[in-house]
PDB file of C-alpha atoms and ligand atoms in Angstrom:
ATOM      1  CA  MET Q 718      30.213 -38.700 -50.266  1.00  0.00           C
ATOM      2  CA  LYS Q 719      27.368 -37.124 -48.270  1.00  0.00           C
ATOM      3  CA  THR Q 720      24.003 -37.552 -49.981  1.00  0.00           C
ATOM      4  CA  ASP Q 721      21.247 -34.977 -49.577  1.00  0.00           C
ATOM      5  CA  ARG Q 722      18.039 -37.032 -49.454  1.00  0.00           C
ATOM      6  CA  ASN Q 723      16.053 -34.058 -50.671  1.00  0.00           C
ATOM      7  CA  ALA Q 724      18.210 -33.613 -53.755  1.00  0.00           C
ATOM      8  CA  PRO Q 725      16.514 -34.421 -57.076  1.00  0.00           C
ATOM      9  CA  ILE Q 726      16.983 -37.538 -59.181  1.00  0.00           C
ATOM     10  CA  GLY Q 727      18.579 -36.786 -62.555  1.00  0.00           C
ATOM     11  CA  VAL Q 728      17.021 -38.553 -65.538  1.00  0.00           C
ATOM     12  CA  PHE Q 729      18.244 -38.347 -69.106  1.00  0.00           C
ATOM     13  CA  ASP Q 730      17.357 -39.642 -72.525  1.00  0.00           C
ATOM     14  CA  SER Q 731      18.282 -38.985 -76.138  1.00  0.00           C
ATOM     15  CA  GLY Q 732      15.079 -36.934 -76.432  1.00  0.00           C
ATOM     16  CA  VAL Q 733      11.476 -37.019 -75.346  1.00  0.00           C
ATOM     17  CA  GLY Q 734      11.079 -40.817 -75.074  1.00  0.00           C
ATOM     18  CA  GLY Q 735      12.517 -40.850 -71.547  1.00  0.00           C
ATOM     19  CA  LEU Q 736       9.435 -39.011 -70.359  1.00  0.00           C
ATOM     20  CA  THR Q 737       7.798 -42.450 -70.253  1.00  0.00           C
ATOM     21  CA  VAL Q 738      10.383 -43.296 -67.584  1.00  0.00           C
ATOM     22  CA  VAL Q 739       9.685 -40.004 -65.760  1.00  0.00           C
ATOM     23  CA  ARG Q 740       5.999 -40.934 -65.771  1.00  0.00           C
ATOM     24  CA  GLU Q 741       6.804 -44.203 -63.971  1.00  0.00           C
ATOM     25  CA  ILE Q 742       9.063 -42.455 -61.433  1.00  0.00           C
ATOM     26  CA  MET Q 743       6.327 -39.873 -60.762  1.00  0.00           C
ATOM     27  CA  ARG Q 744       3.828 -42.696 -60.186  1.00  0.00           C
ATOM     28  CA  ASN Q 745       6.092 -44.880 -58.055  1.00  0.00           C
ATOM     29  CA  LEU Q 746       8.062 -42.239 -56.143  1.00  0.00           C
ATOM     30  CA  PRO Q 747       5.665 -39.292 -55.973  1.00  0.00           C
ATOM     31  CA  ASP Q 748       7.729 -37.407 -53.381  1.00  0.00           C
ATOM     32  CA  GLU Q 749      10.935 -37.348 -55.406  1.00  0.00           C
ATOM     33  CA  ARG Q 750      12.113 -34.258 -57.203  1.00  0.00           C
ATOM     34  CA  ILE Q 751      13.307 -34.852 -60.766  1.00  0.00           C
ATOM     35  CA  VAL Q 752      15.691 -33.038 -63.098  1.00  0.00           C
ATOM     36  CA  TYR Q 753      15.246 -34.287 -66.670  1.00  0.00           C
ATOM     37  CA  PHE Q 754      17.540 -33.746 -69.627  1.00  0.00           C
ATOM     38  CA  GLY Q 755      16.427 -34.673 -73.173  1.00  0.00           C
ATOM     39  CA  ASP Q 756      19.146 -34.490 -75.823  1.00  0.00           C
ATOM     40  CA  THR Q 757      16.718 -33.269 -78.455  1.00  0.00           C
ATOM     41  CA  ALA Q 758      19.531 -31.683 -80.502  1.00  0.00           C
ATOM     42  CA  ARG Q 759      21.316 -34.983 -81.052  1.00  0.00           C
ATOM     43  CA  VAL Q 760      18.527 -37.594 -81.072  1.00  0.00           C
ATOM     44  CA  PRO Q 761      18.521 -40.379 -82.256  1.00  0.00           C
ATOM     45  CA  TYR Q 762      21.183 -42.322 -80.369  1.00  0.00           C
ATOM     46  CA  GLY Q 763      19.922 -45.655 -81.683  1.00  0.00           C
ATOM     47  CA  SER Q 764      21.963 -45.496 -84.888  1.00  0.00           C
ATOM     48  CA  LYS Q 765      25.142 -43.962 -83.395  1.00  0.00           C
ATOM     49  CA  SER Q 766      28.434 -45.598 -82.413  1.00  0.00           C
ATOM     50  CA  LYS Q 767      29.325 -46.650 -78.893  1.00  0.00           C
ATOM     51  CA  ASN Q 768      32.007 -43.933 -78.603  1.00  0.00           C
ATOM     52  CA  THR Q 769      29.580 -41.212 -79.611  1.00  0.00           C
ATOM     53  CA  VAL Q 770      26.891 -42.399 -77.205  1.00  0.00           C
ATOM     54  CA  ILE Q 771      29.487 -42.547 -74.389  1.00  0.00           C
ATOM     55  CA  ARG Q 772      30.667 -38.999 -75.173  1.00  0.00           C
ATOM     56  CA  TYR Q 773      27.120 -37.629 -75.232  1.00  0.00           C
ATOM     57  CA  SER Q 774      26.180 -39.471 -72.031  1.00  0.00           C
ATOM     58  CA  ARG Q 775      29.299 -38.194 -70.250  1.00  0.00           C
ATOM     59  CA  GLN Q 776      28.463 -34.587 -71.114  1.00  0.00           C
ATOM     60  CA  ILE Q 777      24.907 -34.997 -69.864  1.00  0.00           C
ATOM     61  CA  VAL Q 778      26.062 -36.625 -66.630  1.00  0.00           C
ATOM     62  CA  HIS Q 779      28.408 -33.662 -66.057  1.00  0.00           C
ATOM     63  CA  PHE Q 780      25.496 -31.308 -66.635  1.00  0.00           C
ATOM     64  CA  LEU Q 781      23.253 -33.234 -64.208  1.00  0.00           C
ATOM     65  CA  GLU Q 782      26.026 -33.126 -61.599  1.00  0.00           C
ATOM     66  CA  THR Q 783      25.844 -29.325 -61.778  1.00  0.00           C
ATOM     67  CA  GLN Q 784      22.167 -29.674 -60.804  1.00  0.00           C
ATOM     68  CA  GLN Q 785      23.207 -31.419 -57.554  1.00  0.00           C
ATOM     69  CA  VAL Q 786      21.318 -34.620 -58.285  1.00  0.00           C
ATOM     70  CA  LYS Q 787      21.633 -37.478 -55.794  1.00  0.00           C
ATOM     71  CA  ALA Q 788      21.359 -40.257 -58.396  1.00  0.00           C
ATOM     72  CA  ILE Q 789      21.072 -40.589 -62.152  1.00  0.00           C
ATOM     73  CA  VAL Q 790      18.667 -42.744 -64.165  1.00  0.00           C
ATOM     74  CA  ILE Q 791      19.700 -43.401 -67.754  1.00  0.00           C
ATOM     75  CA  ALA Q 792      16.212 -43.612 -69.211  1.00  0.00           C
ATOM     76  CA  CYS Q 793      17.555 -44.336 -72.684  1.00  0.00           C
ATOM     77  CA  ASN Q 794      17.962 -48.038 -73.487  1.00  0.00           C
ATOM     78  CA  THR Q 795      20.632 -47.261 -76.073  1.00  0.00           C
ATOM     79  CA  ALA Q 796      22.725 -45.205 -73.617  1.00  0.00           C
ATOM     80  CA  SER Q 797      22.134 -47.816 -70.896  1.00  0.00           C
ATOM     81  CA  ALA Q 798      23.377 -50.534 -73.246  1.00  0.00           C
ATOM     82  CA  LEU Q 799      26.373 -48.656 -74.669  1.00  0.00           C
ATOM     83  CA  ALA Q 800      27.533 -46.200 -71.988  1.00  0.00           C
ATOM     84  CA  LEU Q 801      26.444 -47.262 -68.490  1.00  0.00           C
ATOM     85  CA  ASP Q 802      29.386 -49.544 -67.718  1.00  0.00           C
ATOM     86  CA  THR Q 803      31.899 -46.839 -68.724  1.00  0.00           C
ATOM     87  CA  ILE Q 804      30.158 -43.901 -67.033  1.00  0.00           C
ATOM     88  CA  GLU Q 805      29.503 -45.665 -63.728  1.00  0.00           C
ATOM     89  CA  LYS Q 806      33.265 -46.063 -63.250  1.00  0.00           C
ATOM     90  CA  GLU Q 807      33.752 -42.334 -63.738  1.00  0.00           C
ATOM     91  CA  ILE Q 808      31.288 -40.867 -61.252  1.00  0.00           C
ATOM     92  CA  ASP Q 809      30.573 -41.019 -57.541  1.00  0.00           C
ATOM     93  CA  LEU Q 810      26.792 -40.944 -57.843  1.00  0.00           C
ATOM     94  CA  PRO Q 811      24.564 -44.016 -58.058  1.00  0.00           C
ATOM     95  CA  ILE Q 812      23.645 -44.493 -61.697  1.00  0.00           C
ATOM     96  CA  ILE Q 813      20.884 -46.811 -62.928  1.00  0.00           C
ATOM     97  CA  GLY Q 814      20.115 -48.005 -66.449  1.00  0.00           C
ATOM     98  CA  VAL Q 815      16.934 -49.565 -67.805  1.00  0.00           C
ATOM     99  CA  VAL Q 816      18.279 -52.665 -69.568  1.00  0.00           C
ATOM    100  CA  LYS Q 817      18.994 -54.815 -66.519  1.00  0.00           C
ATOM    101  CA  PRO Q 818      15.562 -54.370 -64.870  1.00  0.00           C
ATOM    102  CA  GLY Q 819      13.895 -55.045 -68.237  1.00  0.00           C
ATOM    103  CA  ALA Q 820      15.831 -58.279 -68.726  1.00  0.00           C
ATOM    104  CA  GLN Q 821      15.101 -59.407 -65.173  1.00  0.00           C
ATOM    105  CA  MET Q 822      11.400 -58.652 -65.493  1.00  0.00           C
ATOM    106  CA  ALA Q 823      11.126 -60.600 -68.753  1.00  0.00           C
ATOM    107  CA  VAL Q 824      12.792 -63.673 -67.245  1.00  0.00           C
ATOM    108  CA  GLU Q 825      10.371 -63.516 -64.312  1.00  0.00           C
ATOM    109  CA  THR Q 826       7.359 -62.995 -66.592  1.00  0.00           C
ATOM    110  CA  THR Q 827       7.774 -65.650 -69.272  1.00  0.00           C
ATOM    111  CA  GLN Q 828       5.969 -68.954 -68.789  1.00  0.00           C
ATOM    112  CA  ASN Q 829       6.971 -70.726 -71.979  1.00  0.00           C
ATOM    113  CA  LYS Q 830      10.579 -69.403 -71.801  1.00  0.00           C
ATOM    114  CA  ARG Q 831      10.354 -67.718 -75.184  1.00  0.00           C
ATOM    115  CA  VAL Q 832      11.102 -64.005 -75.007  1.00  0.00           C
ATOM    116  CA  GLY Q 833      11.308 -61.294 -77.673  1.00  0.00           C
ATOM    117  CA  VAL Q 834      13.162 -57.979 -77.447  1.00  0.00           C
ATOM    118  CA  ILE Q 835      12.490 -55.004 -79.690  1.00  0.00           C
ATOM    119  CA  ALA Q 836      14.897 -52.053 -79.479  1.00  0.00           C
ATOM    120  CA  THR Q 837      17.080 -49.704 -81.513  1.00  0.00           C
ATOM    121  CA  GLU Q 838      19.780 -51.101 -83.796  1.00  0.00           C
ATOM    122  CA  SER Q 839      22.576 -50.079 -81.404  1.00  0.00           C
ATOM    123  CA  THR Q 840      20.864 -51.674 -78.405  1.00  0.00           C
ATOM    124  CA  ILE Q 841      20.318 -54.962 -80.234  1.00  0.00           C
ATOM    125  CA  GLN Q 842      23.867 -54.922 -81.636  1.00  0.00           C
ATOM    126  CA  SER Q 843      25.347 -54.275 -78.177  1.00  0.00           C
ATOM    127  CA  GLY Q 844      24.117 -57.751 -77.185  1.00  0.00           C
ATOM    128  CA  LEU Q 845      23.417 -56.524 -73.629  1.00  0.00           C
ATOM    129  CA  TYR Q 846      19.792 -57.679 -73.438  1.00  0.00           C
ATOM    130  CA  GLN Q 847      20.938 -61.045 -74.763  1.00  0.00           C
ATOM    131  CA  GLN Q 848      23.739 -61.231 -72.160  1.00  0.00           C
ATOM    132  CA  LEU Q 849      21.626 -60.119 -69.193  1.00  0.00           C
ATOM    133  CA  ILE Q 850      18.729 -62.390 -70.058  1.00  0.00           C
ATOM    134  CA  THR Q 851      21.084 -65.334 -70.336  1.00  0.00           C
ATOM    135  CA  GLU Q 852      22.580 -64.437 -66.943  1.00  0.00           C
ATOM    136  CA  ALA Q 853      19.146 -64.049 -65.337  1.00  0.00           C
ATOM    137  CA  ASP Q 854      17.891 -67.298 -66.879  1.00  0.00           C
ATOM    138  CA  PRO Q 855      17.686 -69.872 -64.094  1.00  0.00           C
ATOM    139  CA  GLY Q 856      18.604 -72.536 -66.651  1.00  0.00           C
ATOM    140  CA  ALA Q 857      21.859 -70.816 -67.585  1.00  0.00           C
ATOM    141  CA  TYR Q 858      23.920 -72.565 -64.913  1.00  0.00           C
ATOM    142  CA  GLU Q 859      22.522 -75.884 -66.021  1.00  0.00           C
ATOM    143  CA  LYS Q 860      23.567 -75.012 -69.544  1.00  0.00           C
ATOM    144  CA  TYR Q 861      27.087 -74.154 -68.412  1.00  0.00           C
ATOM    145  CA  LEU Q 862      27.402 -77.239 -66.247  1.00  0.00           C
ATOM    146  CA  HIS Q 863      26.007 -79.845 -68.587  1.00  0.00           C
ATOM    147  CA  LYS Q 864      26.639 -78.065 -71.892  1.00  0.00           C
ATOM    148  CA  LYS Q 865      22.901 -78.313 -72.478  1.00  0.00           C
ATOM    149  CA  ASP Q 866      20.741 -75.644 -74.017  1.00  0.00           C
ATOM    150  CA  GLY Q 867      19.533 -72.979 -71.567  1.00  0.00           C
ATOM    151  CA  THR Q 868      15.891 -73.024 -70.690  1.00  0.00           C
ATOM    152  CA  LEU Q 869      15.198 -69.670 -72.301  1.00  0.00           C
ATOM    153  CA  ASP Q 870      15.028 -68.758 -75.985  1.00  0.00           C
ATOM    154  CA  LEU Q 871      15.497 -65.130 -76.943  1.00  0.00           C
ATOM    155  CA  PHE Q 872      14.538 -63.469 -80.225  1.00  0.00           C
ATOM    156  CA  THR Q 873      15.549 -59.907 -81.100  1.00  0.00           C
ATOM    157  CA  GLN Q 874      14.332 -57.346 -83.611  1.00  0.00           C
ATOM    158  CA  ALA Q 875      15.564 -53.799 -84.251  1.00  0.00           C
ATOM    159  CA  CYS Q 876      12.698 -51.423 -85.096  1.00  0.00           C
ATOM    160  CA  PRO Q 877      14.427 -48.223 -86.314  1.00  0.00           C
ATOM    161  CA  LEU Q 878      11.279 -46.701 -87.819  1.00  0.00           C
ATOM    162  CA  PHE Q 879       9.380 -46.684 -84.525  1.00  0.00           C
ATOM    163  CA  VAL Q 880      11.273 -43.709 -83.039  1.00  0.00           C
ATOM    164  CA  PRO Q 881      10.550 -41.244 -85.886  1.00  0.00           C
ATOM    165  CA  LEU Q 882       6.924 -42.470 -86.108  1.00  0.00           C
ATOM    166  CA  VAL Q 883       6.420 -41.813 -82.389  1.00  0.00           C
ATOM    167  CA  GLU Q 884       8.160 -38.424 -82.628  1.00  0.00           C
ATOM    168  CA  GLU Q 885       5.776 -37.622 -85.485  1.00  0.00           C
ATOM    169  CA  GLY Q 886       2.883 -38.426 -83.149  1.00  0.00           C
ATOM    170  CA  TRP Q 887       1.687 -41.359 -85.298  1.00  0.00           C
ATOM    171  CA  THR Q 888       1.195 -43.666 -82.345  1.00  0.00           C
ATOM    172  CA  LYS Q 889      -2.233 -44.905 -83.492  1.00  0.00           C
ATOM    173  CA  ASP Q 890      -1.773 -44.542 -87.248  1.00  0.00           C
ATOM    174  CA  PRO Q 891      -2.481 -47.474 -89.641  1.00  0.00           C
ATOM    175  CA  ILE Q 892       0.938 -46.872 -91.218  1.00  0.00           C
ATOM    176  CA  THR Q 893       2.624 -47.448 -87.862  1.00  0.00           C
ATOM    177  CA  GLU Q 894       0.517 -50.552 -87.361  1.00  0.00           C
ATOM    178  CA  GLU Q 895       1.604 -51.890 -90.754  1.00  0.00           C
ATOM    179  CA  VAL Q 896       5.261 -51.168 -89.898  1.00  0.00           C
ATOM    180  CA  ALA Q 897       4.827 -52.951 -86.554  1.00  0.00           C
ATOM    181  CA  ARG Q 898       3.269 -55.991 -88.255  1.00  0.00           C
ATOM    182  CA  ARG Q 899       6.262 -56.238 -90.601  1.00  0.00           C
ATOM    183  CA  TYR Q 900       8.846 -55.851 -87.855  1.00  0.00           C
ATOM    184  CA  LEU Q 901       7.149 -58.296 -85.513  1.00  0.00           C
ATOM    185  CA  ALA Q 902       6.081 -60.994 -87.991  1.00  0.00           C
ATOM    186  CA  GLU Q 903       9.223 -63.055 -87.546  1.00  0.00           C
ATOM    187  CA  ILE Q 904       9.437 -63.019 -83.759  1.00  0.00           C
ATOM    188  CA  LEU Q 905       5.700 -63.607 -83.379  1.00  0.00           C
ATOM    189  CA  ASP Q 906       6.217 -66.746 -85.471  1.00  0.00           C
ATOM    190  CA  LYS Q 907       8.548 -67.990 -82.722  1.00  0.00           C
ATOM    191  CA  ASP Q 908       5.661 -68.357 -80.289  1.00  0.00           C
ATOM    192  CA  ILE Q 909       7.025 -65.830 -77.738  1.00  0.00           C
ATOM    193  CA  ASP Q 910       4.856 -65.106 -74.687  1.00  0.00           C
ATOM    194  CA  THR Q 911       6.827 -62.031 -73.491  1.00  0.00           C
ATOM    195  CA  LEU Q 912       8.031 -59.010 -75.444  1.00  0.00           C
ATOM    196  CA  ILE Q 913      10.400 -56.393 -73.985  1.00  0.00           C
ATOM    197  CA  MET Q 914       9.752 -52.867 -75.262  1.00  0.00           C
ATOM    198  CA  GLY Q 915      13.486 -52.094 -75.125  1.00  0.00           C
ATOM    199  CA  CYS Q 916      13.368 -48.442 -76.179  1.00  0.00           C
ATOM    200  CA  THR Q 917      11.921 -45.456 -74.364  1.00  0.00           C
ATOM    201  CA  HIS Q 918       9.598 -44.593 -77.245  1.00  0.00           C
ATOM    202  CA  TYR Q 919       7.942 -47.979 -77.537  1.00  0.00           C
ATOM    203  CA  PRO Q 920       5.667 -47.802 -74.465  1.00  0.00           C
ATOM    204  CA  LEU Q 921       3.939 -44.945 -76.326  1.00  0.00           C
ATOM    205  CA  LEU Q 922       2.977 -47.564 -78.937  1.00  0.00           C
ATOM    206  CA  ARG Q 923       1.634 -49.930 -76.290  1.00  0.00           C
ATOM    207  CA  SER Q 924      -1.999 -50.053 -77.497  1.00  0.00           C
ATOM    208  CA  LEU Q 925      -0.940 -50.481 -81.129  1.00  0.00           C
ATOM    209  CA  LEU Q 926       1.595 -53.167 -80.172  1.00  0.00           C
ATOM    210  CA  ARG Q 927      -1.078 -54.912 -78.088  1.00  0.00           C
ATOM    211  CA  LYS Q 928      -3.242 -55.097 -81.219  1.00  0.00           C
ATOM    212  CA  VAL Q 929      -0.369 -56.546 -83.258  1.00  0.00           C
ATOM    213  CA  VAL Q 930       0.953 -59.095 -80.730  1.00  0.00           C
ATOM    214  CA  GLY Q 931      -2.468 -60.182 -79.429  1.00  0.00           C
ATOM    215  CA  GLU Q 932      -3.579 -60.891 -75.873  1.00  0.00           C
ATOM    216  CA  LYS Q 933      -1.276 -63.841 -75.196  1.00  0.00           C
ATOM    217  CA  VAL Q 934       1.977 -61.858 -75.255  1.00  0.00           C
ATOM    218  CA  THR Q 935       2.934 -59.847 -72.151  1.00  0.00           C
ATOM    219  CA  LEU Q 936       4.475 -56.478 -72.995  1.00  0.00           C
ATOM    220  CA  VAL Q 937       7.332 -55.586 -70.617  1.00  0.00           C
ATOM    221  CA  ASN Q 938       8.192 -51.927 -70.066  1.00  0.00           C
ATOM    222  CA  PRO Q 939      11.672 -51.779 -68.452  1.00  0.00           C
ATOM    223  CA  ALA Q 940      10.800 -48.375 -66.962  1.00  0.00           C
ATOM    224  CA  ASN Q 941       8.137 -49.917 -64.706  1.00  0.00           C
ATOM    225  CA  ASP Q 942      10.803 -51.304 -62.456  1.00  0.00           C
ATOM    226  CA  GLU Q 943      12.690 -48.008 -61.838  1.00  0.00           C
ATOM    227  CA  LEU Q 944      12.554 -45.997 -59.307  1.00  0.00           C
ATOM    228  CA  GLY Q 945       4.560 -28.956 -58.645  1.00  0.00           C
ATOM    229  CA  ARG Q 946       6.564 -27.107 -60.971  1.00  0.00           C
ATOM    230  CA  GLN Q 947       9.793 -26.569 -58.999  1.00  0.00           C
ATOM    231  CA  LYS Q 948       9.578 -30.242 -58.146  1.00  0.00           C
ATOM    232  CA  TYR Q 949      10.292 -31.251 -61.732  1.00  0.00           C
ATOM    233  CA  GLN Q 950      12.816 -29.519 -63.953  1.00  0.00           C
ATOM    234  CA  PHE Q 951      13.230 -30.257 -67.634  1.00  0.00           C
ATOM    235  CA  PHE Q 952      16.162 -29.380 -69.884  1.00  0.00           C
ATOM    236  CA  ALA Q 953      16.656 -30.082 -73.582  1.00  0.00           C
ATOM    237  CA  SER Q 954      19.419 -29.308 -76.036  1.00  0.00           C
ATOM    238  CA  ASP Q 955      17.072 -28.060 -78.780  1.00  0.00           C
ATOM    239  CA  GLY Q 956      13.407 -27.480 -79.709  1.00  0.00           C
ATOM    240  CA  VAL Q 957      12.058 -26.735 -76.230  1.00  0.00           C
ATOM    241  CA  GLU Q 958       8.579 -25.814 -77.510  1.00  0.00           C
ATOM    242  CA  ARG Q 959       8.207 -29.164 -79.234  1.00  0.00           C
ATOM    243  CA  PHE Q 960       9.576 -30.836 -76.126  1.00  0.00           C
ATOM    244  CA  ASN Q 961       6.966 -29.088 -73.943  1.00  0.00           C
ATOM    245  CA  ALA Q 962       4.152 -30.125 -76.259  1.00  0.00           C
ATOM    246  CA  PHE Q 963       5.315 -33.733 -76.243  1.00  0.00           C
ATOM    247  CA  ALA Q 964       5.766 -33.697 -72.465  1.00  0.00           C
ATOM    248  CA  HIS Q 965       2.217 -32.446 -72.096  1.00  0.00           C
ATOM    249  CA  SER Q 966       0.908 -35.438 -74.062  1.00  0.00           C
ATOM    250  CA  VAL Q 967       2.903 -37.926 -71.963  1.00  0.00           C
ATOM    251  CA  LEU Q 968       3.003 -36.612 -68.401  1.00  0.00           C
ATOM    252  CA  PRO Q 969       0.176 -36.104 -65.920  1.00  0.00           C
ATOM    253  CA  GLU Q 970       1.205 -32.468 -65.326  1.00  0.00           C
ATOM    254  CA  GLN Q 971       1.595 -29.644 -67.826  1.00  0.00           C
ATOM    255  CA  ILE Q 972       5.252 -28.801 -68.492  1.00  0.00           C
ATOM    256  CA  SER Q 973       5.885 -25.373 -69.952  1.00  0.00           C
ATOM    257  CA  ASP Q 974       9.254 -24.231 -68.669  1.00  0.00           C
ATOM    258  CA  THR Q 975      11.803 -26.559 -70.259  1.00  0.00           C
ATOM    259  CA  LYS Q 976      15.133 -24.750 -70.494  1.00  0.00           C
ATOM    260  CA  GLN Q 977      17.589 -25.017 -73.350  1.00  0.00           C
ATOM    261  CA  VAL Q 978      21.146 -26.144 -72.478  1.00  0.00           C
ATOM    262  CA  GLN Q 979      24.295 -25.802 -74.610  1.00  0.00           C
ATOM    263  CA  ILE Q 980      25.272 -29.385 -73.877  1.00  0.00           C
ATOM    264  CA  GLU Q 981      28.515 -29.184 -75.915  1.00  0.00           C
ATOM    265  CA  ASN Q 982      29.846 -26.892 -73.144  1.00  0.00           C
ATOM    266  CA  TYR Q 983      29.738 -29.654 -70.539  1.00  0.00           C
TER     267      TYR Q 983
HETATM  268  N1  DGL R2032      15.938 -43.253 -76.292  1.00  0.00           N
HETATM  269  C1  DGL R2032      16.360 -44.269 -77.213  1.00  0.00           C
HETATM  270  C2  DGL R2032      16.291 -45.630 -76.561  1.00  0.00           C
HETATM  271  O1  DGL R2032      15.619 -45.816 -75.561  1.00  0.00           O
HETATM  272  C3  DGL R2032      15.502 -44.280 -78.461  1.00  0.00           C
HETATM  273  C4  DGL R2032      15.657 -43.106 -79.364  1.00  0.00           C
HETATM  274  C5  DGL R2032      17.005 -42.993 -79.984  1.00  0.00           C
HETATM  275  O2  DGL R2032      17.353 -43.740 -80.917  1.00  0.00           O
HETATM  276  O3  DGL R2032      17.723 -42.113 -79.523  1.00  0.00           O
HETATM  277  O4  DGL R2032      16.901 -46.543 -77.045  1.00  0.00           O
END
């Protein structure tokens, strides 16, 4: 396959949350063109089955292929956890998810070897963060060899209310803070020093989460490790006005020309 270096990178997410990943790509790879697809008609993915998330992801990948992208970033943690291994076998393009870099970063960050992961229900249930962190844990081989405990302890928590609260724009609201305190109480009791924000929406709660977890816990954004107008193209499956408004609050440039796509046709 001949790759056109000037071709755009395709990025997709279940909705607007993946714009936090776009923001990191814009910062880290400022010369890259980007085509973004947000599945705003079918969000959330975090409570859907593996088969459904695979079907949705496959349709979006087919759509992005029509945009002649040179690589695809699955910005959605849920789709990365549930669909990446299936989809990467089906396409010729390089395809990158966000779960593996997030797991790797957490293992490299933690000092006391106690890590927390917050994510959607489907991501937590998939067990992928748990698996990848165990694999990246330098003590894992020791554990296998000597049947000892690994050096790293992992604690997980699904936070299903975070996505609708962020979509509602309540990123600094006392109600969201109260919800965060409830969700995080148990894993904060475990003395973690690193917390993976394992969902695209959660980095938008960073300052609120910082308040809740305190200064001693490092917040890991898996998107940090990923890679003019015509330069960036945005597509969504519904509610393009709302998408534009959200994009404007997240991205350094104003986005006003998001196009609607009938994703069921792909
Ligand atoms: N984009 C999803 C993720 O990163 C969160 C929103 C959803 O549930 O679709 O897991």
